[in-house]
Coordinates of C-alpha atoms and ligand atoms in Angstrom, one line a residue:
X21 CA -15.1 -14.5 -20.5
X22 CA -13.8 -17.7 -21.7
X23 CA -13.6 -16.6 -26.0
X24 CA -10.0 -16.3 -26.9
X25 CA -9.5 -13.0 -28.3
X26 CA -9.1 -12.9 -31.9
X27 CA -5.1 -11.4 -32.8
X28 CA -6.7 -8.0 -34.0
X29 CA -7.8 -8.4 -30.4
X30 CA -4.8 -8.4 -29.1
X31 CA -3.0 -5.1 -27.9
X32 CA 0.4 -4.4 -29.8
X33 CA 3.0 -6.8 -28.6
X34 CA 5.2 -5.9 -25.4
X35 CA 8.5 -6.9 -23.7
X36 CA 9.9 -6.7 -20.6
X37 CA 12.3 -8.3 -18.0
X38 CA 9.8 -9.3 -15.7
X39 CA 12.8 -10.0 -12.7
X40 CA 15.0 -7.5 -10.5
X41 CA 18.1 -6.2 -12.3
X42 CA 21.6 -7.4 -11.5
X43 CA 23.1 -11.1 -11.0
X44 CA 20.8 -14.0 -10.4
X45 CA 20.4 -18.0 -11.1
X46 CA 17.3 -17.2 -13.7
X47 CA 15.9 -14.3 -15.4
X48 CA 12.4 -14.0 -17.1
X49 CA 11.7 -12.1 -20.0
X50 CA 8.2 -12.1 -20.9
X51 CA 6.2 -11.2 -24.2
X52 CA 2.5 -10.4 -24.7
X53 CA -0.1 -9.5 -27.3
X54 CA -0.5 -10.3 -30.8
X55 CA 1.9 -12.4 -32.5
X56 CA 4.1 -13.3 -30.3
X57 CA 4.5 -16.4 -30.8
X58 CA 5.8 -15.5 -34.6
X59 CA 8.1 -13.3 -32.8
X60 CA 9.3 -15.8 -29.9
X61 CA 9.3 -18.2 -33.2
X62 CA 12.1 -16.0 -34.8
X63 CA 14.7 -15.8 -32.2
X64 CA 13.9 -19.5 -30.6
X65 CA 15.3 -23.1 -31.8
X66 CA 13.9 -25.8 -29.6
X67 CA 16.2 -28.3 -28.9
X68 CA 16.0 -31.4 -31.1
X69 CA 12.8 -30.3 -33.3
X70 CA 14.0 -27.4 -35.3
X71 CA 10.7 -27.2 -36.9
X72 CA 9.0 -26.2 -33.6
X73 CA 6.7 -23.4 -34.0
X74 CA 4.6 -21.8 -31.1
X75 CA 1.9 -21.1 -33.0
X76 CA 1.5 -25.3 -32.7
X77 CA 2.2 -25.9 -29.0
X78 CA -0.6 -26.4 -26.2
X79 CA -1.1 -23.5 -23.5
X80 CA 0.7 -23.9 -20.2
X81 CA 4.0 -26.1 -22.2
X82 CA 7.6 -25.6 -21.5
X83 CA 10.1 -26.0 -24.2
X84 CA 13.8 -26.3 -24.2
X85 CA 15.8 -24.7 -26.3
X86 CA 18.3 -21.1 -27.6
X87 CA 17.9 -17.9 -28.5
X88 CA 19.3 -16.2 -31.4
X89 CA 20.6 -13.1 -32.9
X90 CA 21.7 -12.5 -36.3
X91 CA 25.0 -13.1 -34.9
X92 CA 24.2 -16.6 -32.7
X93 CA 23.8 -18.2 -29.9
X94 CA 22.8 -15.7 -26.7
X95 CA 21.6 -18.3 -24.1
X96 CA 20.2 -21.5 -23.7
X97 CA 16.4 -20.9 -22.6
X98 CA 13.1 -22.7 -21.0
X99 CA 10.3 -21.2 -23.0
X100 CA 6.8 -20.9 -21.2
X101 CA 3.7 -20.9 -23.5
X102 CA 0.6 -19.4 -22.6
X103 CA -2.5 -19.2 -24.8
X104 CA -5.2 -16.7 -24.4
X105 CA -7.4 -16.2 -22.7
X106 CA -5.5 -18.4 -20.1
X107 CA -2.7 -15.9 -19.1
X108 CA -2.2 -12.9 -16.7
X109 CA -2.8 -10.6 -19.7
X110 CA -5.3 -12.8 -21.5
X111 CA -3.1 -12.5 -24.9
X112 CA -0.8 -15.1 -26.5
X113 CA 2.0 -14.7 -23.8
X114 CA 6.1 -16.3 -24.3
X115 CA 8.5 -15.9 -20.7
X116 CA 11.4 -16.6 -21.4
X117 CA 13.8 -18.0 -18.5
X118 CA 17.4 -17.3 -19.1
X119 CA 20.3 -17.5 -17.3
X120 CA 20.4 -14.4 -14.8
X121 CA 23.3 -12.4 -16.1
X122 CA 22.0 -8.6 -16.6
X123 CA 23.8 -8.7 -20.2
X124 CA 22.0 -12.0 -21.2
X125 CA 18.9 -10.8 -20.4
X126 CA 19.2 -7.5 -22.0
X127 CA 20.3 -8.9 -25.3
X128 CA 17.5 -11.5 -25.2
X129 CA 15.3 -8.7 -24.6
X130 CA 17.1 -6.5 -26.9
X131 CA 16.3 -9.7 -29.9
X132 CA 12.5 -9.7 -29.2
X133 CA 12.5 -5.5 -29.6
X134 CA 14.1 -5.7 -33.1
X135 CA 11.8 -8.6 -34.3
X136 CA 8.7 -6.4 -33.6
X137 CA 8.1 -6.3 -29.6
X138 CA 7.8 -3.0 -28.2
X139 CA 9.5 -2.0 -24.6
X140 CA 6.6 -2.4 -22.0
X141 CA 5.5 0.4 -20.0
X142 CA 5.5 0.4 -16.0
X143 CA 2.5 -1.9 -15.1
X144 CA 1.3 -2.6 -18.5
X145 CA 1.0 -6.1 -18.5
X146 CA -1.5 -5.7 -15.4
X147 CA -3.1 -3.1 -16.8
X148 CA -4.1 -5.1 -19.6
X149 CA -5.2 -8.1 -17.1
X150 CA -7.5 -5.5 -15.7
X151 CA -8.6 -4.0 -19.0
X152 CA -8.8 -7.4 -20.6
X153 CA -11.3 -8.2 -17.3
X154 CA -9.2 -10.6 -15.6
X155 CA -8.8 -9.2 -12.4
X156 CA -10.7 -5.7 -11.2
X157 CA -8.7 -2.6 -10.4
X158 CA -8.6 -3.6 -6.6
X159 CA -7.2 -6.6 -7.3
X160 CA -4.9 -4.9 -9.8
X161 CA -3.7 -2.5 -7.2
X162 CA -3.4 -5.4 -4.7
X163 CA -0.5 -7.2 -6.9
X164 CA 1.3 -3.8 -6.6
X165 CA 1.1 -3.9 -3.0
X166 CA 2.1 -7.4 -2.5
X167 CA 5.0 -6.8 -3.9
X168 CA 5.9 -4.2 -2.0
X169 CA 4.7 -5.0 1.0
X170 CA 7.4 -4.7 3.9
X171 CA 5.7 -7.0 6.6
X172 CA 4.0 -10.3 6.8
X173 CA 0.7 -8.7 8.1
X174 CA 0.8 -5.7 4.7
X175 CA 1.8 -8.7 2.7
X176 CA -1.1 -11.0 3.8
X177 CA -4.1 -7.8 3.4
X178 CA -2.7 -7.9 -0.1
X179 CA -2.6 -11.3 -0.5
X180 CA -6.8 -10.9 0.8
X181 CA -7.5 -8.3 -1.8
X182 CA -6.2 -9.9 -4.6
X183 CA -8.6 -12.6 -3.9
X184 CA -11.6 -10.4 -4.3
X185 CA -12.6 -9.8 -0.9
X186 CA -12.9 -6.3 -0.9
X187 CA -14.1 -6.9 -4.3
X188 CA -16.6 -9.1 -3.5
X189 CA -18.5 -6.5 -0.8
X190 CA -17.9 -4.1 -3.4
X191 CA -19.8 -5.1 -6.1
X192 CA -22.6 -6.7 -3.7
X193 CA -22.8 -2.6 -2.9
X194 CA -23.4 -1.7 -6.3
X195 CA -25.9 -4.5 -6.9
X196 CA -27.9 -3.1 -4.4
X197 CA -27.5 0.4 -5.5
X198 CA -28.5 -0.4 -8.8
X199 CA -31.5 -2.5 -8.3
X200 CA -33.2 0.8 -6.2
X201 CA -31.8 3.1 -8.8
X202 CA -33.5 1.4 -11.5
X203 CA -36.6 1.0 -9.9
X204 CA -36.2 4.8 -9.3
X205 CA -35.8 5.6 -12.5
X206 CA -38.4 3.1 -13.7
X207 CA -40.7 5.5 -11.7
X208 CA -39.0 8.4 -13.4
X209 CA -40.4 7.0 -16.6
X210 CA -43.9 6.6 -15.8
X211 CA -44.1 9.6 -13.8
X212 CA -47.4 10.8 -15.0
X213 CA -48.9 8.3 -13.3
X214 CA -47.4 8.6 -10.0
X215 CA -46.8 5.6 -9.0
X216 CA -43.9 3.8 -6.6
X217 CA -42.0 1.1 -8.0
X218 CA -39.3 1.5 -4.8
X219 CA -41.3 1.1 -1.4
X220 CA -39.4 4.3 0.4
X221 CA -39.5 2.8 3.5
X222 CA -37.6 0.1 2.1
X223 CA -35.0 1.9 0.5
X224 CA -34.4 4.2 3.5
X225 CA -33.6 0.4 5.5
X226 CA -31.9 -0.5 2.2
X227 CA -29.3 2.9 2.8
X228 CA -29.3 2.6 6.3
X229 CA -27.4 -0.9 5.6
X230 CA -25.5 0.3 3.2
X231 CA -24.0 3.0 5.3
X232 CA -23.2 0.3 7.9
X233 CA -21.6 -1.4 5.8
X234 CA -19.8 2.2 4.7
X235 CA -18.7 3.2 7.7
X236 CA -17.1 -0.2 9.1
X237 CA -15.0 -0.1 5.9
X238 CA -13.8 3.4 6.1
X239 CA -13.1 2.5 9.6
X240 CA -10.8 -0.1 8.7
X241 CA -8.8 2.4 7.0
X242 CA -7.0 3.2 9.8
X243 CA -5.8 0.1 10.5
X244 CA -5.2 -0.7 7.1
X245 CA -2.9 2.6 6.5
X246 CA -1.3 1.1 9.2
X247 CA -0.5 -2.4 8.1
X248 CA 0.3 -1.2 4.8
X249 CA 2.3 1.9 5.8
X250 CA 3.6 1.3 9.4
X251 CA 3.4 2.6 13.1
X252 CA 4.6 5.7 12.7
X253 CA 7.0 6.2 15.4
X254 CA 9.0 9.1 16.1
X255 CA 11.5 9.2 18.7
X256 CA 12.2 12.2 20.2
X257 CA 14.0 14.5 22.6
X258 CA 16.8 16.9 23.7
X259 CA 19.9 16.7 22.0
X260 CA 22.6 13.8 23.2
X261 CA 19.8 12.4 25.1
X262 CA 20.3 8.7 22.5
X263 CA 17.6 9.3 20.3
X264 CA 20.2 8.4 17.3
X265 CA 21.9 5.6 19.3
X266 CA 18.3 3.7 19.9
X267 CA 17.2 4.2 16.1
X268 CA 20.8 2.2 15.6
X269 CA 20.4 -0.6 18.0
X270 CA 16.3 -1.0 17.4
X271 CA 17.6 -1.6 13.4
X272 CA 20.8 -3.5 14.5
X273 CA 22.7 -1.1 11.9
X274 CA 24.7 1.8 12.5
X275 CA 22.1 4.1 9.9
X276 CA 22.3 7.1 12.0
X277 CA 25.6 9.0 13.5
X278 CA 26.2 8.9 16.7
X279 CA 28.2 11.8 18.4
X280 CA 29.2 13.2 22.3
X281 CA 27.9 16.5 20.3
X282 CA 24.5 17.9 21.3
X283 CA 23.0 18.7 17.5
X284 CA 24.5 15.9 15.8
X285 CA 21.5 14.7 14.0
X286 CA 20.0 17.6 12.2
X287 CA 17.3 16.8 9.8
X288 CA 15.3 13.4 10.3
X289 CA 16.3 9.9 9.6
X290 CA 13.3 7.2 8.4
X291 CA 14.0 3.4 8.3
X292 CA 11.1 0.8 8.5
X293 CA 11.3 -1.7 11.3
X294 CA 9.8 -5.2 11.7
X295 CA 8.9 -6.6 15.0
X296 CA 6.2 -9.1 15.9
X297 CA 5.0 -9.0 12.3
X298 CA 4.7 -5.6 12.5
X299 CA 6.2 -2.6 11.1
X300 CA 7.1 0.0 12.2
X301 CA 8.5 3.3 10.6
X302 CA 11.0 4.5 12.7
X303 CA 11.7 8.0 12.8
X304 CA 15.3 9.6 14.1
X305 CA 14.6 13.0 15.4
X306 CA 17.1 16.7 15.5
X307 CA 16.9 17.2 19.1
X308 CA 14.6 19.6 20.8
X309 CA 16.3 22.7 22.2
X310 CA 16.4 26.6 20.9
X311 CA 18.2 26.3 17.3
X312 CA 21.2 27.2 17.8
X313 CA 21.8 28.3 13.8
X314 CA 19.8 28.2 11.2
X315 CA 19.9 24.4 9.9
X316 CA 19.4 23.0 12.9
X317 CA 16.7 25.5 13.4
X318 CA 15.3 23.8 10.3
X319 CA 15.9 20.3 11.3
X320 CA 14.1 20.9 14.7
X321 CA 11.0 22.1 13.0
X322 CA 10.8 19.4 10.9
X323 CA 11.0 17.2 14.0
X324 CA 7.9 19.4 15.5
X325 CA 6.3 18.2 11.9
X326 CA 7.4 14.5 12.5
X327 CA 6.1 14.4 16.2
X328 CA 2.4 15.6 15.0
X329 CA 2.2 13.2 12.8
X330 CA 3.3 10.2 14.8
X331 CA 1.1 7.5 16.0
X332 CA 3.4 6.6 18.6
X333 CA 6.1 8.6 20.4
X334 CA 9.1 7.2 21.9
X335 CA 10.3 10.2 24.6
X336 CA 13.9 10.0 25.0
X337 CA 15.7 11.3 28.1
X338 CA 18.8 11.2 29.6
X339 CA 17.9 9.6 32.8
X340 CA 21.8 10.6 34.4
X341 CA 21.6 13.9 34.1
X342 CA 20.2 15.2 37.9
X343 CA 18.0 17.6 35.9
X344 CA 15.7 14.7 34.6
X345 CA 12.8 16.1 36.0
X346 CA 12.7 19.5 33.8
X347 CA 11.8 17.1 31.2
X348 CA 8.2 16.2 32.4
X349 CA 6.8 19.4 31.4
X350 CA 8.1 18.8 27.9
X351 CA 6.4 15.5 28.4
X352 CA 3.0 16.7 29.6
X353 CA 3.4 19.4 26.7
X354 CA 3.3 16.6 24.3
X355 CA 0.4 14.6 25.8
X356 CA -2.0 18.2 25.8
X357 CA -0.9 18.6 22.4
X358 CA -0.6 15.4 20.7
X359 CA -3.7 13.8 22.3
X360 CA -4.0 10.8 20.1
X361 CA -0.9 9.5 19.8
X362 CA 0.6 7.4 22.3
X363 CA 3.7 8.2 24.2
X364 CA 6.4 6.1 26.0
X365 CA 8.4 8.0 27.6
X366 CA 12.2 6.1 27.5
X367 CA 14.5 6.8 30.0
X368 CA 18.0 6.7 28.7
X369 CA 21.5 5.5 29.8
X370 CA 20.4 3.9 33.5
X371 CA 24.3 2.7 32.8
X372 CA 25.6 5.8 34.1
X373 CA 23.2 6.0 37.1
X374 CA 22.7 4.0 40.2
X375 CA 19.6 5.6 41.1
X376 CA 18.2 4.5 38.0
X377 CA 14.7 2.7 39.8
X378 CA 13.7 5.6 41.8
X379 CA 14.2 7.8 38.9
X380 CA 11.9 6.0 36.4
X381 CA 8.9 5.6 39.2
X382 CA 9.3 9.4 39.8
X383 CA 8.9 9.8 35.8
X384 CA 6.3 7.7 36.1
X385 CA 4.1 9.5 39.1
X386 CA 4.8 12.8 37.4
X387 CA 3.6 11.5 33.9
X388 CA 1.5 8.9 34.1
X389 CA 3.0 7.5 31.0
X390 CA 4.5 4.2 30.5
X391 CA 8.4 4.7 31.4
X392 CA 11.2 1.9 30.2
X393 CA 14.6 2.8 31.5
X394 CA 17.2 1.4 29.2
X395 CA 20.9 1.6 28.0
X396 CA 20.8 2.0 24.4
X397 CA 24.2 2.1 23.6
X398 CA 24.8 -1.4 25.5
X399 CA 21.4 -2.7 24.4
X400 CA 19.3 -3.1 27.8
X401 CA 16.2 -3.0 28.4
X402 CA 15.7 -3.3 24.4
X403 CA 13.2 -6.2 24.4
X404 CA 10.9 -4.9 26.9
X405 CA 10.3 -1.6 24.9
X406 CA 10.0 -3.4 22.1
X407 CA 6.9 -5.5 24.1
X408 CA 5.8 -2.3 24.5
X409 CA 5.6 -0.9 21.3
X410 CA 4.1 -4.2 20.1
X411 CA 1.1 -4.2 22.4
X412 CA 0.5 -0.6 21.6
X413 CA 0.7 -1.7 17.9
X414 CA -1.7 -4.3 18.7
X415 CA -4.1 -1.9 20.3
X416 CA -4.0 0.0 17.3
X417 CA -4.6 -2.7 15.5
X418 CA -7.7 -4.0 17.4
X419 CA -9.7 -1.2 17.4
X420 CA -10.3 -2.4 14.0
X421 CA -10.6 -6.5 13.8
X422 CA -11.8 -7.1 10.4
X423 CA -10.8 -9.5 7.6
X424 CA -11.9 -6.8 4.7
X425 CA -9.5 -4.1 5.3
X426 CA -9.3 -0.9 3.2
X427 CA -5.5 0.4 2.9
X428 CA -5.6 2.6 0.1
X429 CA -6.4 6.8 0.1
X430 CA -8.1 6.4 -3.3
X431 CA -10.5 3.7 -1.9
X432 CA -11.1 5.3 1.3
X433 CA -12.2 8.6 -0.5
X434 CA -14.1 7.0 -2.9
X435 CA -16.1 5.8 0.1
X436 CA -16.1 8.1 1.9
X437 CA -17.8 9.9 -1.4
X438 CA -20.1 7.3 -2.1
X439 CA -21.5 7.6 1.7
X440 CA -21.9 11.1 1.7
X441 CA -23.8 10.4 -1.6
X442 CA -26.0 7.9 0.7
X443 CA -26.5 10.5 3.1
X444 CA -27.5 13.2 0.5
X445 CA -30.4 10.5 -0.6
X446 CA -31.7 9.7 3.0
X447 CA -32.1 13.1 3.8
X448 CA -33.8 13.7 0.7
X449 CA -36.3 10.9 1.2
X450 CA -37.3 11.9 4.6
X451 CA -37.9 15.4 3.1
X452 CA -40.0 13.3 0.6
X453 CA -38.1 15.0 -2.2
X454 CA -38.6 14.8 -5.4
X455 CA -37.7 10.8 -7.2
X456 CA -35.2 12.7 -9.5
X457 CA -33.0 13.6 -6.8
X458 CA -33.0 10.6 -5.1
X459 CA -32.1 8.8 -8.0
X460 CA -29.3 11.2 -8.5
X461 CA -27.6 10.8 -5.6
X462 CA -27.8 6.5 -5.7
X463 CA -26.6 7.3 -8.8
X464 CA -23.1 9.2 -7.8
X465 CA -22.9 7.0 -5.1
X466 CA -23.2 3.8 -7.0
X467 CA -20.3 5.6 -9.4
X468 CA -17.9 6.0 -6.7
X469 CA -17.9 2.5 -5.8
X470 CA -17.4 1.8 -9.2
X471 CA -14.4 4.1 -9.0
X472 CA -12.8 1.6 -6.6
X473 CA -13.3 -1.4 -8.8
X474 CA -12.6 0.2 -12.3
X475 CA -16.5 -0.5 -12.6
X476 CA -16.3 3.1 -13.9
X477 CA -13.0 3.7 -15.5
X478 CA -10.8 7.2 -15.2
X479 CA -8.1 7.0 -17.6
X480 CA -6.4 9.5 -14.8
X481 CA -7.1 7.1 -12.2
X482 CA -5.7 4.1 -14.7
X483 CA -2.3 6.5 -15.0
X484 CA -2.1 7.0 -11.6
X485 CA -2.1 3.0 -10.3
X486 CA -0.2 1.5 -13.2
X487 CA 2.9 4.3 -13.1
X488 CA 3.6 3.2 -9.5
X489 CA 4.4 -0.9 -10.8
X490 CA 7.6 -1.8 -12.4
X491 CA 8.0 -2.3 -15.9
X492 CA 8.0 -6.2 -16.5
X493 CA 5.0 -6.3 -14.0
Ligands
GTP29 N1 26.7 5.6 28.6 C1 25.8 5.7 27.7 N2 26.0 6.5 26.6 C2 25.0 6.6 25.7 C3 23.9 5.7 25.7 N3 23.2 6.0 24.6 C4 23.8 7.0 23.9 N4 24.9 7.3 24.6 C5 25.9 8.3 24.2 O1 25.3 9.6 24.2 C6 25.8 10.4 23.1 C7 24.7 11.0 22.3 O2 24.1 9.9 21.5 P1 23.2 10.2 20.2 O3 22.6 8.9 19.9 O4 24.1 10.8 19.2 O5 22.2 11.2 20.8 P2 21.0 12.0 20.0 O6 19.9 12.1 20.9 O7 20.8 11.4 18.7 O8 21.7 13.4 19.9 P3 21.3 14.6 18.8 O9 21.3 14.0 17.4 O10 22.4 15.5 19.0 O11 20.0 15.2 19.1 C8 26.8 9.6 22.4 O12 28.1 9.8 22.9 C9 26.4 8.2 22.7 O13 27.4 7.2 22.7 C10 23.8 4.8 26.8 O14 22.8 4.0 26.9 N5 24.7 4.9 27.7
MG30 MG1 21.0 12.1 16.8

């Protein structure tokens, strides 16, 4: 769609500060919709032409110049014009770059709200990209996670979806789904006549792609919740044996206290941790002993909680203490229980111990888990766990290598919707069901793709994605 939309077009006009709060070299606050650029107009004087209108300059122009309030001069500006449809909402859109103090910006933003802008709402300007057909809902959601993405490797999948990737298979889906469901229906229509527009056969090898395709991208869910969200990692253990002390030196920080006192730590501590590119989210465990009251009672179910839902967990003992060994049924106890996640068993302070070597292989023989002896408090043995955790990261990673990667719930439902739809219809052909039927269920599966693109819109769904953005965005 290249037609500029006409200003009834045009949704009501918004304002935001489109950058962080607080004290910075520039600010941008940004306007969109219809008549803006009468609005921008009244509070703007360009500098040497003080019969500059916007409503005159080319798309993509910067102009120099002040803002006004009834009262004067607020800042000295750079005005950006954008004409529709060549902006990120398609309307007329002003951003305004001020200086970056919080009070400039508020009054310039306050200026543009009395001369007829309303306050944006979280997201809104995106949203109306995506309603104005800009970008899809994918792509939509993809800005949102680009901005917060915490790693280089979340940050780049974004970076991928925006482009359309994801997209791109999407919609090649839906073609497919919608050519057979026509011809279905087109069968539908002469029924009387009994005739088959859509070979069967044909379909069936059609679906049986289709749910190829399916499955390999709700496979790369998991890897995609990953990037996006992390390695969960939970480290856990008695109390004292460092658990605290190793969230603290794997962070560099002091974010967790620290204490002589078994039961310091009493309900969990979660802090994101970058290694390698990737992230980690580190959780600081309550130690694991018999509650001694009832808050740390509490706190140590929660770490039970923590520990089942942890992709990797990081063992901690006190490798000192001559009772070491009592720990490997706690050890084995985890690995019966927790079958999927992988375990490193750590053992702690080999400063305090000369007998530190024999000590880890007998961990080792009795476990038959990785064990990394270290000295948390003084640092050592750090970067080999860290290797480690990175090549367990990695393996978790490779079980999925694919450049289209799935890292939201609401898409991997969707599919996993659509090809149960799929399924529904294959069985239905090879029962040599009725056309209606079949049709039905390419038809529900064609709609939850759609879902995922905003092919089919859901005003909840709409809610749901844009409430989650920043206003501004
Ligand atoms: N010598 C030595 N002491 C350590 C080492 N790591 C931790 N400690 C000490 O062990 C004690 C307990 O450390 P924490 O990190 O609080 O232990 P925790 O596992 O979090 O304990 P809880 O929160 O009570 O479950 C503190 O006095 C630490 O200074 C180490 O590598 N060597
Ligand atoms: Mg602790």
């Amino acid at each position: 769609m290249t037609t500029p939309f006409t200003q009834q077009e045009q949704g009501e006009p918004i304002a935001a500060i489109a950058t962080p709060v607080g004290i910075g070299a520039l600010a941008v606050v940004r306007i969109s919709g219809r008549g803006v650029f009468d609005i921008a107009h009244k509070v703007f004087r360009k500098k040497g032409n003080p019969a500059f209108h916007f409503a005159q300059s080319k798309g993509f122009r910067a102009h120099f110049g002040t803002v006004h309030d009834s009262e004067g001069l607020i800042d000295e500006v750079v005005a950006l014009v954008f004409r529709s449809p060549n902006s990120f909402t398609k309307e007329d859109m002003v951003e305004l770059s001020c200086h970056g103090g919080p009070v400039v910006v508020k009054h310039i933003l306050k200026v543009l709200l009395d001369e007829g802008c309303r306050l944006a709402e979280p997201g809104e300007f995106t949203r109306r990209a995506f309603l104005n057909g800009r970008i899809d809902l994918l792509q939509a959601e993809a800005i949102g996670e680009m901005i917060h993405a915490r790693s280089e490797s979340a940050f780049r999948t974004a970076v991928t979806q925006m482009q359309g990737s994801l997209s791109n298979r999407l919609d090649a889906m839906r073609e497919k789904l919608l050519r057979s469901c026509a011809l279905l229906e087109l069968e539908l229509d002469f029924s009387e006549e009994d005739v088959e527009f859509q070979s069967r056969n044909e379909l069936q090898t059609e679906l049986h792609r289709l749910q190829k395709e399916l499955a390999r991208l709700i496979d790369s869910y998991q890897h995609g919740r990953l990037l996006k969200e992390g390695v969960a990692t939970v480290i856990a253990g008695k109390p004292n044996a460092g658990k605290s002390t190793l969230l603290n030196a794997l962070l560099g920080e002091e974010r967790s206290i620290v204490s002589h006192q078994p039961g310091t730590t009493r309900d969990y501590i979660e802090e994101c941790f970058v290694h390698n590119k990737t992230m980690f989210r580190l959780t600081d465990t309550a130690g694991l002993r018999e509650g001694e009251e009832e808050i740390e009672h509490e706190g140590i179910r929660r770490s039970y909680k923590k520990i089942s839902e942890a992709d990797l967990i990081l063992y901690l003992l006190d490798i000192s203490l001559n009772n070491y060994l009592d720990e490997v049924l706690q050890i084995q106890t985890f690995l019966e229980q927790y079958p999927i996640a992988h375990l490193i068993v750590i053992a702690n302070k080999t400063d305090l111990t000369t007998q530190s070597a024999a000590r880890l292989q007998q961990l080792r023989t009795a476990t038959g888990c990785d064990v990394c002896g270290i000295a948390a408090a003084k640092g050592d043995g750090l970067e080999r766990l860290k290797h480690l955790m990175a090549s367990i990261a990695e393996g978790l990673n490779k079980q999925q290598e694919a450049s289209v990667l799935v890292t939201s719930l609401r898409h991997y439902e969707a599919l996993r919707n659509a090809a149960d739809s799929i399924t529904n219809a294959q069985e239905l052909i090879d029962r040599v069901a009725e056309t209606e039927l079949i049709a039905f269920e390419l038809r529900s599966a064609l709609e939850f793709v759609g879902e995922i693109t905003g092919k089919v819109v859901n005003e909840e769904i709409l809610t749901l994605i844009f409430e989650r953005f920043c206003i501004g965005k």
